[in-house]
Structures are given as C-alpha cells and as structure tokens.
Short mmCIF file of C-alpha atoms in Angstrom, two decimals:
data_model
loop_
_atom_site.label_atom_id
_atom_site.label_comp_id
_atom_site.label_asym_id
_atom_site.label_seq_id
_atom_site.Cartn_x
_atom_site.Cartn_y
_atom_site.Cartn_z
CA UNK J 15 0.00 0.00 0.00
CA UNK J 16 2.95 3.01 0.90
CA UNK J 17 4.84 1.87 -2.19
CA UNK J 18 1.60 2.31 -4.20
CA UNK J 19 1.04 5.70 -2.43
CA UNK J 20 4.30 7.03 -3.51
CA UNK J 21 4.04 5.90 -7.00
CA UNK J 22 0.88 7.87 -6.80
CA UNK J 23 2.58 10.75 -5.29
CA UNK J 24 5.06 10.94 -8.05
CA UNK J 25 2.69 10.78 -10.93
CA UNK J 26 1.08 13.49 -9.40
CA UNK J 27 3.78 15.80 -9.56
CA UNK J 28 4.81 15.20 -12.97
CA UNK J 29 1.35 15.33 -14.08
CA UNK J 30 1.82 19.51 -14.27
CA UNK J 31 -1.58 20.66 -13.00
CA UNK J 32 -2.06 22.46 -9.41
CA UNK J 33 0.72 23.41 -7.33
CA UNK J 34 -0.50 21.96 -4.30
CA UNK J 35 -0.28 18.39 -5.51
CA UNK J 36 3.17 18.31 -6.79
CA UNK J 37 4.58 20.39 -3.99
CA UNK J 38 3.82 20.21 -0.18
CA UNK J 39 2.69 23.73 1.20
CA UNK J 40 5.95 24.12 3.47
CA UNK J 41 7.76 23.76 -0.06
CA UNK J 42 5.57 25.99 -1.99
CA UNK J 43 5.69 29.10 0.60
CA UNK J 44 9.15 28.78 0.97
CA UNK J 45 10.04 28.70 -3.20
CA UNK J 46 7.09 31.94 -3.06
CA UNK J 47 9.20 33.70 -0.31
CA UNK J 48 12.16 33.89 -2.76
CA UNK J 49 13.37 36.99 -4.28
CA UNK J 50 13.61 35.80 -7.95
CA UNK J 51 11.15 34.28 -10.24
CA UNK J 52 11.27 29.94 -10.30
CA UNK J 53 9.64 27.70 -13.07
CA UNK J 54 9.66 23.80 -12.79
CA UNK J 55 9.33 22.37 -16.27
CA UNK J 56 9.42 18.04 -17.04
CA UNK J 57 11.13 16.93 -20.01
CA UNK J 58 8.82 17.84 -22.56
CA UNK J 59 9.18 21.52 -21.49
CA UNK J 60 5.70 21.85 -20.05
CA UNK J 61 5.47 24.05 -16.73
CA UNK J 62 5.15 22.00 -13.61
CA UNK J 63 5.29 25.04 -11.09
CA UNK J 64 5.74 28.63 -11.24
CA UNK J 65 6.47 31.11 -8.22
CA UNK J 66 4.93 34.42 -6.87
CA UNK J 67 8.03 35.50 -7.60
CA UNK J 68 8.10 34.93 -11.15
CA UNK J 69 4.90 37.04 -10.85
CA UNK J 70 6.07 39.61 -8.76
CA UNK J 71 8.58 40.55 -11.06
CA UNK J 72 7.14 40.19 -14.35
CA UNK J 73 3.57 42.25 -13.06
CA UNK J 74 0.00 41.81 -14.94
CA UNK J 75 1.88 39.23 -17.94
CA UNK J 76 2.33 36.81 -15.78
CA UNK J 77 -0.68 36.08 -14.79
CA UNK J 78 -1.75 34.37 -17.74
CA UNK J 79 1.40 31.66 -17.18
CA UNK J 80 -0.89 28.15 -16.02
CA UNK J 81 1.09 24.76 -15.30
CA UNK J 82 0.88 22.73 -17.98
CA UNK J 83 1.86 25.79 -20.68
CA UNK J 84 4.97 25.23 -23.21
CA UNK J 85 8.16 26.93 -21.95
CA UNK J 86 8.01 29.10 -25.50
CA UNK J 87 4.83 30.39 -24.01
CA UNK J 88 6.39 30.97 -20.50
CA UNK J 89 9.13 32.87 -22.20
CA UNK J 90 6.56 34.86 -23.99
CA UNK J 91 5.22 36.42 -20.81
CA UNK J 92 8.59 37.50 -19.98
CA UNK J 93 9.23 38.53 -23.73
CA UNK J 94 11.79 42.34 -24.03
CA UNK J 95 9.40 43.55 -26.47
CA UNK J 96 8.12 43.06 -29.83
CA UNK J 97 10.53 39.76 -30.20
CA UNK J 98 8.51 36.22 -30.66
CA UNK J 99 9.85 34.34 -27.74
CA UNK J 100 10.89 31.67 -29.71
CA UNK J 101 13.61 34.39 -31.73
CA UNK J 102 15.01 36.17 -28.83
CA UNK J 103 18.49 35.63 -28.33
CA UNK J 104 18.20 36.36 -24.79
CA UNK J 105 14.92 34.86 -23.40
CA UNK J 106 14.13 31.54 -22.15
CA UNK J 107 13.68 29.48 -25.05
CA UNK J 108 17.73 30.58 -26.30
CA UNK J 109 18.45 29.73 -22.77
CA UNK J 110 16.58 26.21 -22.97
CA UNK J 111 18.57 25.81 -26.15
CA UNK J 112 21.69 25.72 -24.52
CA UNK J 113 20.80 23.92 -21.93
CA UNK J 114 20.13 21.29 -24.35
CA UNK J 115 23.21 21.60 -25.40
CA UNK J 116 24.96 20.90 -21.87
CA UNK J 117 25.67 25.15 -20.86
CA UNK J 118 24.41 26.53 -17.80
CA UNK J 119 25.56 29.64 -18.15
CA UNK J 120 23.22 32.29 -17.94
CA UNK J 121 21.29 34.96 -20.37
CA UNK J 122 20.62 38.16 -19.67
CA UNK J 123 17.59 39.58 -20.95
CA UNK J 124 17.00 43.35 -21.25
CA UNK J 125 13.03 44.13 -20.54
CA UNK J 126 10.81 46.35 -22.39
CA UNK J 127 10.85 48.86 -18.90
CA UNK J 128 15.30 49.12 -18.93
CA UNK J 129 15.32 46.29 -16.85
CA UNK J 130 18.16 43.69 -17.04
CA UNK J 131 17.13 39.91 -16.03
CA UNK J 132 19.74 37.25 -15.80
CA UNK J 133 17.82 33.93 -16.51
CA UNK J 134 19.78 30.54 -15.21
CA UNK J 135 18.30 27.02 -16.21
CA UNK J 136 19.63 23.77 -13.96
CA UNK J 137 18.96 19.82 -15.04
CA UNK J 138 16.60 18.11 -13.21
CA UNK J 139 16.35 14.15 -12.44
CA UNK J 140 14.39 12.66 -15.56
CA UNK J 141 15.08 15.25 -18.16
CA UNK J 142 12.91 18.02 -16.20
CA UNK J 143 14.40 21.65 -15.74
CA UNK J 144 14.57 24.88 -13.08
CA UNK J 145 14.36 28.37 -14.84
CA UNK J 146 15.60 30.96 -12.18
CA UNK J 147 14.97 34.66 -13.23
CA UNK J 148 17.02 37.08 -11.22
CA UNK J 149 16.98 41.29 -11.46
CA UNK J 150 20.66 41.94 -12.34
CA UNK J 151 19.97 45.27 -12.98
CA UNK J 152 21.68 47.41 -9.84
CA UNK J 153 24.21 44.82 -9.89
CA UNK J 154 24.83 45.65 -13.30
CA UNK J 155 24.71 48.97 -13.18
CA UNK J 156 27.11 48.79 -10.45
CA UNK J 157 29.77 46.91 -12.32
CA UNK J 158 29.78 49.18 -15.13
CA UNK J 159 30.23 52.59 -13.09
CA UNK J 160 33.44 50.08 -11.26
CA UNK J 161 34.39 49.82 -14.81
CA UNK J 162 34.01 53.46 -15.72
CA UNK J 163 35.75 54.49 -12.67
CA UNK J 164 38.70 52.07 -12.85
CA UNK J 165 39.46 53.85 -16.61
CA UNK J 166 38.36 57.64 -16.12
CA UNK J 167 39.48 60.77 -14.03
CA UNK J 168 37.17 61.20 -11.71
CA UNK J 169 37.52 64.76 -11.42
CA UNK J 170 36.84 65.76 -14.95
CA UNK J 171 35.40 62.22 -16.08
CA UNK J 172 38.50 62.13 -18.58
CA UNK J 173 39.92 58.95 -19.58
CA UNK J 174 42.89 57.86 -17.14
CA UNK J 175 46.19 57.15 -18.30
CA UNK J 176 45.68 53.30 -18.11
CA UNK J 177 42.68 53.65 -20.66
CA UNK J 178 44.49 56.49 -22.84
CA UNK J 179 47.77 54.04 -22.84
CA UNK J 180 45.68 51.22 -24.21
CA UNK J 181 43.60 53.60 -26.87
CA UNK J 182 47.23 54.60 -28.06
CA UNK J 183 48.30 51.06 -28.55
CA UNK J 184 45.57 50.51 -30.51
CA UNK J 185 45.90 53.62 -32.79
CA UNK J 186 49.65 52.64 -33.29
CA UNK J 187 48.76 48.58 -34.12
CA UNK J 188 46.09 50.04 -36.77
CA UNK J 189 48.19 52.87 -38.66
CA UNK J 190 48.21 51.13 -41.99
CA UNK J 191 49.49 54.44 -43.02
CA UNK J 192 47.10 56.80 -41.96
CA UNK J 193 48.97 59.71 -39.60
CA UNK J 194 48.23 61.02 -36.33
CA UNK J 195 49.48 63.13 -33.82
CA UNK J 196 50.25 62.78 -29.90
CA UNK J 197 49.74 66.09 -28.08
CA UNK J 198 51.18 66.91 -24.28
CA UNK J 199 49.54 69.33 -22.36
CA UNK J 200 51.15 71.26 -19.10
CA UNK J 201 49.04 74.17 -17.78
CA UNK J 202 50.70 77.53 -17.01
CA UNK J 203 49.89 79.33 -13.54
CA UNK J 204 47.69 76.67 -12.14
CA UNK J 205 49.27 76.06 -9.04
CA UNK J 206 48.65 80.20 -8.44
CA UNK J 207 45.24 79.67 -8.40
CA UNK J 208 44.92 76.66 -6.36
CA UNK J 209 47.64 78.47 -3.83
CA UNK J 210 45.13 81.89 -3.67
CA UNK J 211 41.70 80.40 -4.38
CA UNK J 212 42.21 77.12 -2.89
CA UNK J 213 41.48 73.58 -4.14
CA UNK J 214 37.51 74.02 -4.83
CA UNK J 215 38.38 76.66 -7.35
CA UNK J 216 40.99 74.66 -8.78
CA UNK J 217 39.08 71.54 -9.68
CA UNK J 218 36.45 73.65 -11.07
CA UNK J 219 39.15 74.93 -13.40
CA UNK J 220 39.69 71.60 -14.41
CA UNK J 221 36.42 70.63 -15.09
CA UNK J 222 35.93 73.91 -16.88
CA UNK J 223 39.42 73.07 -19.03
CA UNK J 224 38.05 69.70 -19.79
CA UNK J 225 35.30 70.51 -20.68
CA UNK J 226 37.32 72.82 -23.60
CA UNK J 227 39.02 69.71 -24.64
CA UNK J 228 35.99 67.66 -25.17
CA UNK J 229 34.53 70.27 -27.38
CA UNK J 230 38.06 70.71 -29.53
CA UNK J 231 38.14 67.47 -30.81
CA UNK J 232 36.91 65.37 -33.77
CA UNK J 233 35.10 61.84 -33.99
CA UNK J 234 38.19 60.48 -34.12
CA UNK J 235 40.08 62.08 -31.53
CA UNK J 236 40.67 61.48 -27.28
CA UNK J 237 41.73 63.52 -24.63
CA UNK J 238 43.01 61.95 -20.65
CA UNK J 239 44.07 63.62 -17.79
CA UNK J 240 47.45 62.26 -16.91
CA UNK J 241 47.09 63.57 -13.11
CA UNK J 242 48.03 66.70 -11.35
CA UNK J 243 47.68 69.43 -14.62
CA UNK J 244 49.07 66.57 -17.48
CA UNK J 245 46.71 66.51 -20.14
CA UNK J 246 47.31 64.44 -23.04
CA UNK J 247 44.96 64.48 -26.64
CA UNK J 248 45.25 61.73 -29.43
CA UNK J 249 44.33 63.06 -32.87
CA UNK J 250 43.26 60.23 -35.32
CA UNK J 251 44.29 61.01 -39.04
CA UNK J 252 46.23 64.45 -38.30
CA UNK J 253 49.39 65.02 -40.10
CA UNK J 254 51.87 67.53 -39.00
CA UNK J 255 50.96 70.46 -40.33
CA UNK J 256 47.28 69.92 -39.39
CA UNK J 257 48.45 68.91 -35.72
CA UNK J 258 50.24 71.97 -35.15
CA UNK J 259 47.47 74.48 -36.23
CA UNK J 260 45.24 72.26 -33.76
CA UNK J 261 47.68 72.70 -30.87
CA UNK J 262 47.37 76.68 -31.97
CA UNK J 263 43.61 76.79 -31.99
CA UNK J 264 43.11 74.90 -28.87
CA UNK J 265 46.59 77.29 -26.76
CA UNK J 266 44.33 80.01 -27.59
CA UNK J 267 40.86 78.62 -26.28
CA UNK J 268 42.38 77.25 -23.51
CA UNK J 269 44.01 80.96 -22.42
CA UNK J 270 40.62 82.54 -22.79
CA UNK J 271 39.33 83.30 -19.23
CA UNK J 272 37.05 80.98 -16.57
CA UNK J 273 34.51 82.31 -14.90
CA UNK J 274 34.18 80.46 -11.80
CA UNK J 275 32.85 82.76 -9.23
CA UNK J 276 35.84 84.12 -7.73
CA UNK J 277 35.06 88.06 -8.72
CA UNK J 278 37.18 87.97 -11.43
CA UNK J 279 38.34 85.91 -14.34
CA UNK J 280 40.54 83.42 -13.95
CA UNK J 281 43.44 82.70 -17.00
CA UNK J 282 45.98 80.39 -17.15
CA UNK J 283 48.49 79.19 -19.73
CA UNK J 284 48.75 76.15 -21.35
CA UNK J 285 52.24 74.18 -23.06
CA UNK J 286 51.49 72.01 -25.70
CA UNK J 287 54.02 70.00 -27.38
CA UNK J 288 53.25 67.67 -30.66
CA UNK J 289 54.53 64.55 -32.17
CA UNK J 290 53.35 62.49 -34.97
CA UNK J 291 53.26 59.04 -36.05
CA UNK J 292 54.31 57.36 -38.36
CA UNK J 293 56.96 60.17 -38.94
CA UNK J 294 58.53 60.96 -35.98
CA UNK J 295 57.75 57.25 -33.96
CA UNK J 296 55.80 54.17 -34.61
CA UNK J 297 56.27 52.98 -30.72
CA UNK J 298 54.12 54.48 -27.74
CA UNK J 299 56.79 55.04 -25.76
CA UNK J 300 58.96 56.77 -28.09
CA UNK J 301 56.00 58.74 -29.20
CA UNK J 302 55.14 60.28 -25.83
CA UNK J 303 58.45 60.48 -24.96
CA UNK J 304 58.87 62.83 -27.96
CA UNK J 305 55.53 64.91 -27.43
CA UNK J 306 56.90 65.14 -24.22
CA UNK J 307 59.84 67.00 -24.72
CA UNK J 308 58.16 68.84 -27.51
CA UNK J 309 56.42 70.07 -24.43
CA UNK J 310 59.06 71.35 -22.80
CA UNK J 311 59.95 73.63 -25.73
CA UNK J 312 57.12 75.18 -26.07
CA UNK J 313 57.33 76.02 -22.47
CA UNK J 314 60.78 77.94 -23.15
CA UNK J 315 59.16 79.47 -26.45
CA UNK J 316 55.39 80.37 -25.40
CA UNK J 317 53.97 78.23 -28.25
CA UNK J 318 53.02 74.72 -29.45
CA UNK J 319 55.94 72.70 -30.32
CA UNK J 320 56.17 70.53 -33.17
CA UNK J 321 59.13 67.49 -32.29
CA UNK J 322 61.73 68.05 -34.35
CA UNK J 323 65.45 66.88 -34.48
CA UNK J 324 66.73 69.45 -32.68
CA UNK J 325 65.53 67.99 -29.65
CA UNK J 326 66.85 64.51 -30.21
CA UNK J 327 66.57 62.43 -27.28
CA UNK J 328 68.88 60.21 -27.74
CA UNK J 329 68.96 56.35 -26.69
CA UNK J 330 65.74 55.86 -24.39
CA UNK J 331 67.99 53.26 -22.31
CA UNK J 332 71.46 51.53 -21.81
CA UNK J 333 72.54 50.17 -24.86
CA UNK J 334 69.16 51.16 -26.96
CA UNK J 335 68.67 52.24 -30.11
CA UNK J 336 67.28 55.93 -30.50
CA UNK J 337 63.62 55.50 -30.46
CA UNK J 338 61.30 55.14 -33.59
#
C-alpha cells in the first residue's frame, strides 16, 4: 500500500496541473518567499510550477502563465518587447537551447521597462528543468560605473592614463598608413590659483578646461588627464601640419578666461608640445616620450611645439637604439 502511495505521489507531480499536488505547502511558501522568479518544467518543457516570484517581477503578464503551458509560451510572458519568444536571443527558449546543449551559463535579458534579467536554467532528475529569473539590474549597473571608474578621471570624467595608454596602442597597431598626432599638455599658472583660491576653485578649473578639450576634438580624436595638470589628446588622421594648427587653436581657447565665481576671471596658460606618427615614432613610448619633450619647448618658447630633431633624445635606455 505506501509503495503504491508514492508511486501515486510521483505521478502526481509530474502530471503539471495544481501546485498543491506536486509540492507540499511548506515547499511551496518557501520557493514563493524567494526573491527571484522559479519555473519547474518536465522533459517535454511543459510548466510544472511557477512562483509568486516569477509574478512579482514580471507584473500583470504573468498572470496568464498556467502549469501545464509550453516553456516558448512561458518565455513569452517574460518577452523584451516586440521579439517572438521563440527568436530572442536572450529569453528563455535561447536559454533552454543551450541547456540542451549541456551550458548553464546564464542569459541576460534586457526588458521592455530598462530592466536587465539574468535567466539561469539547472537539469533536473528525468530530463525536467529549473528556470531561475534574477533582477541583475543594480548589480549591473554597479559593475559598469566600477568599470568606468577604474578607466576615467574622476575629477573631470577624462579617460585615465591606463585607458588612454591602451587607446594609443591601438591607434599605433592600426596605422596602416594613416597619420596622427600625440599632443602633451602642461598648464601655465595653475598652481597660483589653487595656492590663492584654494582647491575648490581649482578643480572647477579643471572641469571647466576639460570641458574645452571635449569640445576641440573630432570623432576620431581622445583627450586623458594624466594627473596633477598633465593633459594628453590623441588626434586620429592628423598630419603635422594639421596637428600643429590644432595645438594653436586649442593654446588660444584654452588661455581665454574661466569664470568660476571668484570676482574675477581666472586665466591660465597652457604648453602644448606635438609629435606624430608614423613620422617621428611608430612605438608608444617613443611617441610620448617625444611629445613630451616637444612640451618642454614650447614652455621655453610660449607656443606649441612641433618634435623636431633638434631635440633629439637620444637612446631611451642603456645600450638602446634611439627610439622610432
């Protein structure tokens, strides 16, 4: 008689109709209570059991979902949009489909309200299958401002010098013989106004300033703060010539005065010195190297510096080469 009762007990709870005959109450409450949204599905993909949270975090939709219903239709109530749920390359049924294939991993599945879902299927005992939908979106959102943050100033929102380095490495690997040109950037007279106006005044300037830079450049083109007052600007697809009258332009907008509340305009100076690649390097380091100290010429002479071989640098280390 108990064997026959539990053989009972198990058809029951692959049969996929009513909750409270597949799962006991103590069960059912406690798979409601959870934050995220659970579906039981047997091995023909039909729902055996689907949780308030499901509900709770999908609104009116899901409210049609019955056990019993195809997982296609399941994923339909949880659909981003327009998209048949059958097509969507991040909704249930694209997740089933790789479960079939032996992944785990999980989708993520951006709703129609901005919303980003993570949705994680597990293998059951006799071909059956959990669906757990989570709300990765904070989490998300999160991880990408650690992401901004460990690449840009925070100060002027810039990119750092780790994410400028890489850009440059990048631009260099990818000349196939189009130019561009490497500018350094060294204010004149900021520590005067962070000395008399104090530090509040002088991050505004650099806000202001960086603000300047964004709106000098092209499609192409990327500015970083270096630290302290380093600024540094990569133009894409600028010859010489065209660098130089750049470096001009933007020396002049940069001198024009801030306003930044202090009863009086506020100017400052800025040194810019240029190098250009292919022509005058082909490596980062040599490139910067050479902006650099185009830098510090146009410090001594009061306007952008183009590298030329006057200022030869010589071997960049024992026993190297001069740079290229």
């Amino acid at each position: 008689m108990a064997r026959r009762h539990r053989q009972a007990a198990c058809a029951r709870r692959q049969d996929g109709l009513g909750r409270g005959r597949k799962l006991g109450p103590g069960i059912v409450q406690a798979l409601d209570s959870l934050p995220h949204g659970l579906c039981l599905f047997d091995s023909a993909d039909r729902l055996l059991f689907v949780s308030d949270g499901f509900r709770r975090l999908f609104g009116p939709p899901a409210n049609r979902i019955r056990p019993g219903m195809h997982a296609r239709a399941v994923g339909a109530a949880s659909a981003a949009g327009a998209v048949p749920a059958d097509r969507d390359p991040c909704g249930l049924w694209a997740a089933r489909r790789l479960l079939a294939r032996g992944a785990t991993d999980a989708v993520v599945q951006t709703l129609a309200d901005g919303r980003q879902v993570a949705i994680t299927l597990h293998p059951q005992a006799g071909g059956g299958w959990t669906a757990l939908w989570e709300d990765v979106t904070e989490r998300r959102r999160a991880e990408s401002l650690l992401r901004y943050m460990a690449h840009h100033d925070p100060l002027t929102g810039l990119p750092n010098r780790h994410l400028f380095a890489a850009r440059l490495d990048r631009t260099l690997a990818d000349l196939d013989g189009a130019p561009c040109a490497l500018l350094c950037l060294d204010l004149d007279g900021f520590k005067p106004v962070n000395d008399r106006h104090g530090h509040a005044v002088g991050d505004a300037l650099l806000r202001h300033l960086a603000e300047r830079l964004r709106a000098a450049l092209g499609a192409g083109d990327c500015a970083a703060r270096l630290g302290g007052d380093e600024f540094t600007i990569l133009l894409g697809d600028a010859a010489p010539a065209p660098a130089l009258g750049f470096a001009l332009r933007l020396q002049a907008r940069l001198a024009e005065p801030y306003d930044l509340g202090t009863g009086s305009p506020i100017r400052i100076g800025a040194a810019i010195g240029v190098a250009c690649a292919p022509l005058h390097a082909t490596r980062a380091e040599a490139l910067v190297e050479r902006a650099d100290a185009a830098m510090y010429a146009a410090k001594r002479l009061g306007h952008p510096y183009l590298w030329d071989d006057a200022l030869d640098l010589g071997p960049v280390g024992p026993g190297a080469a001069a740079p290229t």
